C-alpha cells in the first residue's frame, strides 16, 4: 500500500496504513486522539500531545491557509522537467501541515502567506516514483471523492 508514496518507502506498515486507502478514494484523512481530541495531519497512531495510542481517522476538508511557499528553480533529481515550480506549506484548518504543488487554479504571482486555499489530493498512476501528491487550489474548489464508506 505504501508503494503509492514512492518506489522505496521507509514508512513501515502501521496502524495508519488505512490513510493510503482513503487517499486512493480521494479522501484526505487525519487522525483524532480518542483520549484528548488532538487532531493531526499526517495521521499518527500515537498522539503527540498525550502519547495515547487510541485514535480514529477524521476526514479533512482540505481547507487551509498558506503557511509559506517557494518557487524552485534548481530542482532536485527527478523534478528537473518541472522547474521552475512552486510549492507551498499549508496550515490545515483541522490541524497539521502539508506540502503541496501549485495547482492550475492559482498563479504563483498571486500567492500570499495567510491566504485561504483548498488542498486537493492527487494520484498519478503514470509516474512510477511519485503516485500521491497534493495541489493547492483556489479556496472553494471541490474535487471528486468516492462515496462514503467505500474504502477499498
Ligand atoms: Zn491525545
GROMACS .gro file of N, CA and C and ligand atoms in nm:
model
  457
    1UNK      N    1   0.082  -0.122   0.000
    1UNK     CA    2   0.000   0.000   0.000
    1UNK      C    3   0.086   0.127   0.000
    2UNK      N    4   0.192   0.127   0.080
    2UNK     CA    5   0.273   0.248   0.088
    2UNK      C    6   0.362   0.266  -0.034
    3UNK      N    7   0.360   0.171  -0.129
    3UNK     CA    8   0.434   0.190  -0.253
    3UNK      C    9   0.379   0.309  -0.329
    4UNK      N   10   0.256   0.351  -0.300
    4UNK     CA   11   0.198   0.468  -0.365
    4UNK      C   12   0.277   0.594  -0.332
    5UNK      N   13   0.351   0.592  -0.225
    5UNK     CA   14   0.426   0.710  -0.184
    5UNK      C   15   0.565   0.713  -0.244
    6UNK      N   16   0.602   0.610  -0.319
    6UNK     CA   17   0.733   0.608  -0.382
    6UNK      C   18   0.780   0.465  -0.398
    7UNK      N   19   0.880   0.447  -0.486
    7UNK     CA   20   0.931   0.313  -0.509
    7UNK      C   21   0.999   0.257  -0.386
    8UNK      N   22   1.075   0.342  -0.318
    8UNK     CA   23   1.139   0.299  -0.195
    8UNK      C   24   1.069   0.373  -0.082
    9UNK      N   25   1.002   0.300   0.001
    9UNK     CA   26   0.931   0.362   0.111
    9UNK      C   27   0.992   0.319   0.244
   10UNK      N   28   1.019   0.418   0.325
   10UNK     CA   29   1.074   0.388   0.456
   10UNK      C   30   0.966   0.393   0.563
   11UNK      N   31   0.842   0.412   0.517
   11UNK     CA   32   0.731   0.416   0.612
   11UNK      C   33   0.687   0.272   0.638
   12UNK      N   34   0.692   0.227   0.761
   12UNK     CA   35   0.656   0.088   0.789
   12UNK      C   36   0.506   0.064   0.780
   13UNK      N   37   0.471  -0.057   0.756
   13UNK     CA   38   0.333  -0.099   0.766
   13UNK      C   39   0.288  -0.064   0.908
   14UNK      N   40   0.180   0.005   0.922
   14UNK     CA   41   0.146   0.051   1.056
   14UNK      C   42  -0.003   0.066   1.074
   15UNK      N   43  -0.041   0.111   1.191
   15UNK     CA   44  -0.182   0.131   1.223
   15UNK      C   45  -0.247   0.239   1.138
   16UNK      N   46  -0.167   0.324   1.075
   16UNK     CA   47  -0.225   0.433   0.996
   16UNK      C   48  -0.227   0.402   0.846
   17UNK      N   49  -0.201   0.275   0.808
   17UNK     CA   50  -0.196   0.245   0.666
   17UNK      C   51  -0.329   0.266   0.593
   18UNK      N   52  -0.439   0.267   0.666
   18UNK     CA   53  -0.568   0.296   0.603
   18UNK      C   54  -0.570   0.433   0.537
   19UNK      N   55  -0.481   0.519   0.582
   19UNK     CA   56  -0.467   0.652   0.522
   19UNK      C   57  -0.451   0.643   0.370
   20UNK      N   58  -0.368   0.549   0.325
   20UNK     CA   59  -0.343   0.533   0.182
   20UNK      C   60  -0.469   0.487   0.107
   21UNK      N   61  -0.543   0.397   0.169
   21UNK     CA   62  -0.668   0.353   0.105
   21UNK      C   63  -0.767   0.470   0.092
   22UNK      N   64  -0.777   0.550   0.197
   22UNK     CA   65  -0.866   0.666   0.191
   22UNK      C   66  -0.821   0.763   0.082
   23UNK      N   67  -0.691   0.786   0.074
   23UNK     CA   68  -0.639   0.878  -0.028
   23UNK      C   69  -0.675   0.830  -0.168
   24UNK      N   70  -0.663   0.700  -0.190
   24UNK     CA   71  -0.695   0.645  -0.322
   24UNK      C   72  -0.839   0.675  -0.358
   25UNK      N   73  -0.925   0.688  -0.258
   25UNK     CA   74  -1.066   0.723  -0.281
   25UNK      C   75  -1.089   0.874  -0.274
   26UNK      N   76  -0.981   0.951  -0.273
   26UNK     CA   77  -0.995   1.095  -0.275
   26UNK      C   78  -1.026   1.157  -0.141
   27UNK      N   79  -1.010   1.080  -0.035
   27UNK     CA   80  -1.042   1.132   0.098
   27UNK      C   81  -0.913   1.163   0.174
   28UNK      N   82  -0.908   1.285   0.222
   28UNK     CA   83  -0.792   1.331   0.297
   28UNK      C   84  -0.821   1.309   0.445
   29UNK      N   85  -0.742   1.224   0.508
   29UNK     CA   86  -0.769   1.187   0.646
   29UNK      C   87  -0.655   1.225   0.739
   30UNK      N   88  -0.694   1.281   0.853
   30UNK     CA   89  -0.601   1.300   0.961
   30UNK      C   90  -0.641   1.203   1.071
   31UNK      N   91  -0.581   1.216   1.186
   31UNK     CA   92  -0.621   1.133   1.299
   31UNK      C   93  -0.663   1.222   1.416
   32UNK      N   94  -0.757   1.168   1.494
   32UNK     CA   95  -0.803   1.237   1.613
   32UNK      C   96  -0.781   1.145   1.732
   33UNK      N   97  -0.716   1.197   1.834
   33UNK     CA   98  -0.688   1.121   1.954
   33UNK      C   99  -0.818   1.099   2.032
   34UNK      N  100  -0.844   0.974   2.068
   34UNK     CA  101  -0.968   0.944   2.143
   34UNK      C  102  -0.957   0.986   2.290
   35UNK      N  103  -0.835   1.010   2.336
   35UNK     CA  104  -0.819   1.050   2.476
   35UNK      C  105  -0.831   1.201   2.495
   36UNK      N  106  -0.762   1.278   2.410
   36UNK     CA  107  -0.760   1.424   2.434
   36UNK      C  108  -0.815   1.505   2.316
   37UNK      N  109  -0.861   1.437   2.209
   37UNK     CA  110  -0.922   1.503   2.092
   37UNK      C  111  -0.825   1.581   2.004
   38UNK      N  112  -0.694   1.570   2.031
   38UNK     CA  113  -0.596   1.640   1.947
   38UNK      C  114  -0.605   1.583   1.805
   39UNK      N  115  -0.608   1.672   1.706
   39UNK     CA  116  -0.622   1.630   1.567
   39UNK      C  117  -0.497   1.669   1.490
   40UNK      N  118  -0.449   1.575   1.409
   40UNK     CA  119  -0.321   1.597   1.342
   40UNK      C  120  -0.320   1.540   1.200
   41UNK      N  121  -0.245   1.607   1.114
   41UNK     CA  122  -0.216   1.558   0.980
   41UNK      C  123  -0.067   1.577   0.958
   42UNK      N  124   0.004   1.480   0.896
   42UNK     CA  125  -0.044   1.349   0.855
   42UNK      C  126  -0.080   1.260   0.974
   43UNK      N  127  -0.159   1.154   0.947
   43UNK     CA  128  -0.208   1.069   1.055
   43UNK      C  129  -0.096   1.012   1.141
   44UNK      N  130  -0.123   1.007   1.270
   44UNK     CA  131  -0.027   0.948   1.364
   44UNK      C  132  -0.103   0.852   1.456
   45UNK      N  133  -0.045   0.737   1.474
   45UNK     CA  134  -0.108   0.636   1.560
   45UNK      C  135  -0.093   0.674   1.706
   46UNK      N  136   0.015   0.744   1.738
   46UNK     CA  137   0.037   0.784   1.876
   46UNK      C  138   0.026   0.936   1.887
   47UNK      N  139  -0.055   0.980   1.981
   47UNK     CA  140  -0.085   1.122   1.996
   47UNK      C  141   0.040   1.201   2.039
   48UNK      N  142   0.076   1.307   1.962
   48UNK     CA  143   0.192   1.387   2.002
   48UNK      C  144   0.166   1.472   2.127
   49UNK      N  145   0.040   1.485   2.167
   49UNK     CA  146   0.007   1.564   2.286
   49UNK      C  147   0.008   1.482   2.414
   50UNK      N  148  -0.061   1.367   2.411
   50UNK     CA  149  -0.077   1.290   2.536
   50UNK      C  150  -0.019   1.149   2.527
   51UNK      N  151   0.038   1.113   2.410
   51UNK     CA  152   0.103   0.982   2.388
   51UNK      C  153   0.006   0.864   2.386
   52UNK      N  154  -0.122   0.889   2.386
   52UNK     CA  155  -0.218   0.779   2.378
   52UNK      C  156  -0.209   0.714   2.240
   53UNK      N  157  -0.228   0.583   2.234
   53UNK     CA  158  -0.227   0.513   2.106
   53UNK      C  159  -0.368   0.486   2.055
   54UNK      N  160  -0.466   0.546   2.118
   54UNK     CA  161  -0.605   0.524   2.083
   54UNK      C  162  -0.652   0.638   1.994
   55UNK      N  163  -0.670   0.610   1.865
   55UNK     CA  164  -0.705   0.717   1.772
   55UNK      C  165  -0.814   0.672   1.677
   56UNK      N  166  -0.873   0.770   1.608
   56UNK     CA  167  -0.967   0.740   1.500
   56UNK      C  168  -0.934   0.832   1.383
   57UNK      N  169  -0.970   0.787   1.262
   57UNK     CA  170  -0.948   0.873   1.147
   57UNK      C  171  -1.053   0.984   1.145
   58UNK      N  172  -1.009   1.099   1.097
   58UNK     CA  173  -1.100   1.213   1.086
   58UNK      C  174  -1.084   1.268   0.944
   59UNK      N  175  -1.194   1.282   0.872
   59UNK     CA  176  -1.184   1.334   0.736
   59UNK      C  177  -1.157   1.484   0.738
   60UNK      N  178  -1.062   1.524   0.656
   60UNK     CA  179  -1.025   1.665   0.644
   60UNK      C  180  -1.094   1.728   0.524
   61UNK      N  181  -1.125   1.855   0.539
   61UNK     CA  182  -1.190   1.929   0.430
   61UNK      C  183  -1.088   1.969   0.324
   62UNK      N  184  -0.960   1.974   0.362
   62UNK     CA  185  -0.856   2.021   0.271
   62UNK      C  186  -0.844   2.173   0.272
   63UNK      N  187  -0.928   2.239   0.354
   63UNK     CA  188  -0.918   2.385   0.362
   63UNK      C  189  -0.803   2.425   0.453
   64UNK      N  190  -0.735   2.531   0.415
   64UNK     CA  191  -0.626   2.578   0.497
   64UNK      C  192  -0.573   2.711   0.450
   65UNK      N  193  -0.463   2.752   0.510
   65UNK     CA  194  -0.400   2.879   0.476
   65UNK      C  195  -0.255   2.854   0.438
   66UNK      N  196  -0.204   2.935   0.345
   66UNK     CA  197  -0.064   2.923   0.305
   66UNK      C  198   0.023   2.964   0.424
   67UNK      N  199   0.105   2.872   0.469
   67UNK     CA  200   0.198   2.900   0.579
   67UNK      C  201   0.326   2.962   0.524
   68UNK      N  202   0.375   2.904   0.416
   68UNK     CA  203   0.488   2.961   0.343
   68UNK      C  204   0.492   2.899   0.205
   69UNK      N  205   0.570   2.956   0.114
   69UNK     CA  206   0.581   2.899  -0.020
   69UNK      C  207   0.714   2.939  -0.082
   70UNK      N  208   0.751   2.866  -0.187
   70UNK     CA  209   0.877   2.895  -0.256
   70UNK      C  210   0.868   2.846  -0.400
   71UNK      N  211   0.933   2.919  -0.489
   71UNK     CA  212   0.943   2.874  -0.627
   71UNK      C  213   1.083   2.814  -0.646
   72UNK      N  214   1.085   2.691  -0.693
   72UNK     CA  215   1.210   2.617  -0.704
   72UNK      C  216   1.261   2.621  -0.847
   73UNK      N  217   1.380   2.679  -0.865
   73UNK     CA  218   1.440   2.690  -0.996
   73UNK      C  219   1.543   2.580  -1.020
   74UNK      N  220   1.620   2.545  -0.916
   74UNK     CA  221   1.720   2.438  -0.925
   74UNK      C  222   1.657   2.314  -0.861
   75UNK      N  223   1.595   2.233  -0.946
   75UNK     CA  224   1.516   2.121  -0.896
   75UNK      C  225   1.602   2.002  -0.857
   76UNK      N  226   1.558   1.927  -0.755
   76UNK     CA  227   1.629   1.804  -0.719
   76UNK      C  228   1.609   1.696  -0.825
   77UNK      N  229   1.688   1.591  -0.816
   77UNK     CA  230   1.681   1.479  -0.910
   77UNK      C  231   1.538   1.427  -0.921
   78UNK      N  232   1.495   1.412  -1.044
   78UNK     CA  233   1.361   1.361  -1.070
   78UNK      C  234   1.258   1.470  -1.093
   79UNK      N  235   1.292   1.593  -1.059
   79UNK     CA  236   1.197   1.704  -1.074
   79UNK      C  237   1.245   1.808  -1.175
   80UNK      N  238   1.358   1.776  -1.245
   80UNK     CA  239   1.419   1.874  -1.336
   80UNK      C  240   1.320   1.925  -1.441
   81UNK      N  241   1.238   1.834  -1.492
   81UNK     CA  242   1.147   1.871  -1.600
   81UNK      C  243   1.037   1.967  -1.554
   82UNK      N  244   1.013   1.971  -1.424
   82UNK     CA  245   0.906   2.056  -1.371
   82UNK      C  246   0.952   2.200  -1.345
   83UNK      N  247   1.082   2.219  -1.326
   83UNK     CA  248   1.134   2.350  -1.285
   83UNK      C  249   1.113   2.456  -1.393
   84UNK      N  250   1.083   2.580  -1.356
   84UNK     CA  251   1.058   2.621  -1.218
   84UNK      C  252   0.916   2.584  -1.174
   85UNK      N  253   0.901   2.547  -1.048
   85UNK     CA  254   0.770   2.513  -0.995
   85UNK      C  255   0.757   2.567  -0.853
   86UNK      N  256   0.634   2.585  -0.812
   86UNK     CA  257   0.608   2.646  -0.681
   86UNK      C  258   0.544   2.544  -0.588
   87UNK      N  259   0.596   2.539  -0.468
   87UNK     CA  260   0.539   2.453  -0.364
   87UNK      C  261   0.501   2.541  -0.246
   88UNK      N  262   0.405   2.494  -0.170
   88UNK     CA  263   0.361   2.569  -0.052
   88UNK      C  264   0.339   2.474   0.065
   89UNK      N  265   0.366   2.524   0.183
   89UNK     CA  266   0.329   2.452   0.305
   89UNK      C  267   0.195   2.511   0.349
   90UNK      N  268   0.098   2.423   0.368
   90UNK     CA  269  -0.037   2.467   0.404
   90UNK      C  270  -0.066   2.429   0.549
   91UNK      N  271  -0.116   2.526   0.622
   91UNK     CA  272  -0.163   2.502   0.759
   91UNK      C  273  -0.311   2.462   0.745
   92UNK      N  274  -0.340   2.336   0.774
   92UNK     CA  275  -0.476   2.285   0.753
   92UNK      C  276  -0.571   2.332   0.864
   93UNK      N  277  -0.693   2.363   0.827
   93UNK     CA  278  -0.792   2.413   0.925
   93UNK      C  279  -0.813   2.315   1.040
   94UNK      N  280  -0.811   2.184   1.009
   94UNK     CA  281  -0.838   2.084   1.113
   94UNK      C  282  -0.715   2.051   1.197
   95UNK      N  283  -0.599   2.102   1.157
   95UNK     CA  284  -0.477   2.076   1.234
   95UNK      C  285  -0.374   2.001   1.152
   96UNK      N  286  -0.249   2.046   1.161
   96UNK     CA  287  -0.140   1.984   1.086
   96UNK      C  288  -0.105   2.062   0.961
   97UNK      N  289   0.003   2.023   0.897
   97UNK     CA  290   0.050   2.092   0.777
   97UNK      C  291   0.085   1.991   0.669
   98UNK      N  292   0.083   2.036   0.545
   98UNK     CA  293   0.133   1.952   0.437
   98UNK      C  294   0.198   2.036   0.331
   99UNK      N  295   0.279   1.970   0.249
   99UNK     CA  296   0.349   2.034   0.138
   99UNK      C  297   0.272   2.004   0.011
  100UNK      N  298   0.245   2.105  -0.069
  100UNK     CA  299   0.166   2.084  -0.189
  100UNK      C  300   0.224   2.162  -0.307
  101UNK      N  301   0.199   2.109  -0.427
  101UNK     CA  302   0.237   2.178  -0.550
  101UNK      C  303   0.130   2.283  -0.581
  102UNK      N  304   0.168   2.382  -0.658
  102UNK     CA  305   0.072   2.484  -0.701
  102UNK      C  306  -0.020   2.424  -0.806
  103UNK      N  307  -0.150   2.434  -0.787
  103UNK     CA  308  -0.247   2.379  -0.881
  103UNK      C  309  -0.280   2.476  -0.994
  104UNK      N  310  -0.363   2.430  -1.087
  104UNK     CA  311  -0.396   2.508  -1.206
  104UNK      C  312  -0.483   2.630  -1.177
  105UNK      N  313  -0.553   2.631  -1.064
  105UNK     CA  314  -0.646   2.741  -1.038
  105UNK      C  315  -0.579   2.861  -0.969
  106UNK      N  316  -0.449   2.847  -0.940
  106UNK     CA  317  -0.378   2.956  -0.873
  106UNK      C  318  -0.255   2.996  -0.955
  107UNK      N  319  -0.214   3.119  -0.936
  107UNK     CA  320  -0.096   3.173  -1.004
  107UNK      C  321   0.008   3.205  -0.897
  108UNK      N  322   0.132   3.163  -0.919
  108UNK     CA  323   0.238   3.186  -0.820
  108UNK      C  324   0.250   3.335  -0.785
  109UNK      N  325   0.223   3.422  -0.882
  109UNK     CA  326   0.238   3.565  -0.860
  109UNK      C  327   0.136   3.620  -0.760
  110UNK      N  328   0.024   3.549  -0.744
  110UNK     CA  329  -0.080   3.599  -0.654
  110UNK      C  330  -0.080   3.525  -0.520
  111UNK      N  331   0.010   3.427  -0.505
  111UNK     CA  332   0.018   3.354  -0.378
  111UNK      C  333   0.062   3.448  -0.268
  112UNK      N  334   0.008   3.427  -0.148
  112UNK     CA  335   0.048   3.510  -0.036
  112UNK      C  336   0.037   3.430   0.093
  113UNK      N  337   0.125   3.457   0.184
  113UNK     CA  338   0.120   3.390   0.314
  113UNK      C  339  -0.010   3.429   0.384
  114UNK      N  340  -0.079   3.329   0.438
  114UNK     CA  341  -0.204   3.354   0.508
  114UNK      C  342  -0.327   3.344   0.420
  115UNK      N  343  -0.310   3.332   0.288
  115UNK     CA  344  -0.428   3.327   0.202
  115UNK      C  345  -0.497   3.191   0.212
  116UNK      N  346  -0.630   3.195   0.199
  116UNK     CA  347  -0.710   3.072   0.205
  116UNK      C  348  -0.689   2.991   0.077
  117UNK      N  349  -0.667   2.862   0.095
  117UNK     CA  350  -0.652   2.773  -0.020
  117UNK      C  351  -0.726   2.642   0.007
  118UNK      N  352  -0.743   2.565  -0.099
  118UNK     CA  353  -0.804   2.433  -0.090
  118UNK      C  354  -0.698   2.331  -0.132
  119UNK      N  355  -0.672   2.233  -0.048
  119UNK     CA  356  -0.578   2.126  -0.083
  119UNK      C  357  -0.656   2.015  -0.153
  120UNK      N  358  -0.603   1.966  -0.263
  120UNK     CA  359  -0.665   1.854  -0.335
  120UNK      C  360  -0.564   1.740  -0.345
  121UNK      N  361  -0.600   1.621  -0.293
  121UNK     CA  362  -0.511   1.506  -0.308
  121UNK      C  363  -0.513   1.456  -0.452
  122UNK      N  364  -0.396   1.419  -0.503
  122UNK     CA  365  -0.386   1.371  -0.642
  122UNK      C  366  -0.314   1.237  -0.643
  123UNK      N  367  -0.354   1.154  -0.734
  123UNK     CA  368  -0.283   1.028  -0.752
  123UNK      C  369  -0.243   1.020  -0.898
  124UNK      N  370  -0.114   1.007  -0.921
  124UNK     CA  371  -0.061   0.999  -1.056
  124UNK      C  372  -0.018   0.855  -1.082
  125UNK      N  373  -0.095   0.788  -1.165
  125UNK     CA  374  -0.066   0.647  -1.192
  125UNK      C  375   0.046   0.630  -1.295
  126UNK      N  376   0.086   0.741  -1.361
  126UNK     CA  377   0.182   0.727  -1.470
  126UNK      C  378   0.326   0.749  -1.430
  127UNK      N  379   0.348   0.816  -1.320
  127UNK     CA  380   0.486   0.839  -1.275
  127UNK      C  381   0.518   0.735  -1.168
  128UNK      N  382   0.614   0.643  -1.197
  128UNK     CA  383   0.639   0.535  -1.102
  128UNK      C  384   0.693   0.582  -0.967
  129UNK      N  385   0.769   0.690  -0.966
  129UNK     CA  386   0.831   0.732  -0.839
  129UNK      C  387   0.735   0.805  -0.745
  130UNK      N  388   0.642   0.876  -0.803
  130UNK     CA  389   0.553   0.957  -0.721
  130UNK      C  390   0.410   0.927  -0.760
  131UNK      N  391   0.333   0.876  -0.670
  131UNK     CA  392   0.193   0.846  -0.703
  131UNK      C  393   0.098   0.939  -0.630
  132UNK      N  394   0.134   0.978  -0.511
  132UNK     CA  395   0.045   1.064  -0.433
  132UNK      C  396   0.110   1.199  -0.414
  133UNK      N  397   0.037   1.303  -0.444
  133UNK     CA  398   0.083   1.437  -0.412
  133UNK      C  399  -0.040   1.524  -0.391
  134UNK      N  400  -0.017   1.646  -0.351
  134UNK     CA  401  -0.128   1.737  -0.325
  134UNK      C  402  -0.107   1.862  -0.408
  135UNK      N  403  -0.217   1.926  -0.446
  135UNK     CA  404  -0.206   2.058  -0.508
  135UNK      C  405  -0.287   2.155  -0.422
  136UNK      N  406  -0.245   2.282  -0.426
  136UNK     CA  407  -0.329   2.385  -0.365
  136UNK      C  408  -0.404   2.452  -0.477
  137UNK      N  409  -0.531   2.475  -0.449
  137UNK     CA  410  -0.620   2.537  -0.546
  137UNK      C  411  -0.689   2.655  -0.480
  138UNK      N  412  -0.752   2.734  -0.565
  138UNK     CA  413  -0.828   2.849  -0.515
  138UNK      C  414  -0.929   2.801  -0.410
  139UNK      N  415  -0.946   2.878  -0.303
  139UNK     CA  416  -1.042   2.842  -0.198
  139UNK      C  417  -1.179   2.821  -0.260
  140UNK      N  418  -1.247   2.715  -0.221
  140UNK     CA  419  -1.380   2.687  -0.274
  140UNK      C  420  -1.382   2.581  -0.381
  141UNK      N  421  -1.265   2.547  -0.435
  141UNK     CA  422  -1.257   2.440  -0.536
  141UNK      C  423  -1.297   2.308  -0.471
  142UNK      N  424  -1.374   2.228  -0.541
  142UNK     CA  425  -1.411   2.096  -0.488
  142UNK      C  426  -1.347   1.990  -0.576
  143UNK      N  427  -1.339   1.870  -0.523
  143UNK     CA  428  -1.285   1.762  -0.603
  143UNK      C  429  -1.371   1.638  -0.586
  144UNK      N  430  -1.357   1.547  -0.681
  144UNK     CA  431  -1.440   1.427  -0.682
  144UNK      C  432  -1.390   1.330  -0.577
  145UNK      N  433  -1.479   1.292  -0.490
  145UNK     CA  434  -1.445   1.193  -0.388
  145UNK      C  435  -1.527   1.069  -0.413
  146UNK      N  436  -1.475   0.958  -0.364
  146UNK     CA  437  -1.555   0.836  -0.368
  146UNK      C  438  -1.671   0.851  -0.271
  147UNK      N  439  -1.779   0.776  -0.291
  147UNK     CA  440  -1.890   0.783  -0.196
  147UNK      C  441  -1.843   0.742  -0.057
  148UNK      N  442  -1.911   0.789   0.047
  148UNK     CA  443  -1.875   0.749   0.183
  148UNK      C  444  -1.877   0.596   0.195
  149UNK      N  445  -1.808   0.544   0.289
  149UNK     CA  446  -1.797   0.403   0.321
  149UNK      C  447  -1.733   0.316   0.212
  150UNK      N  448  -1.683   0.375   0.104
  150UNK     CA  449  -1.610   0.297   0.005
  150UNK      C  450  -1.462   0.307   0.035
  151UNK      N  451  -1.412   0.217   0.113
  151UNK     CA  452  -1.271   0.215   0.146
  151UNK      C  453  -1.216   0.086   0.090
  152UNK      N  454  -1.156   0.096  -0.026
  152UNK     CA  455  -1.115  -0.026  -0.094
  152UNK      C  456  -0.979  -0.014  -0.156
  153LIG    ZN1  457  -0.406   1.277   2.286
   0.00000   0.00000   0.00000
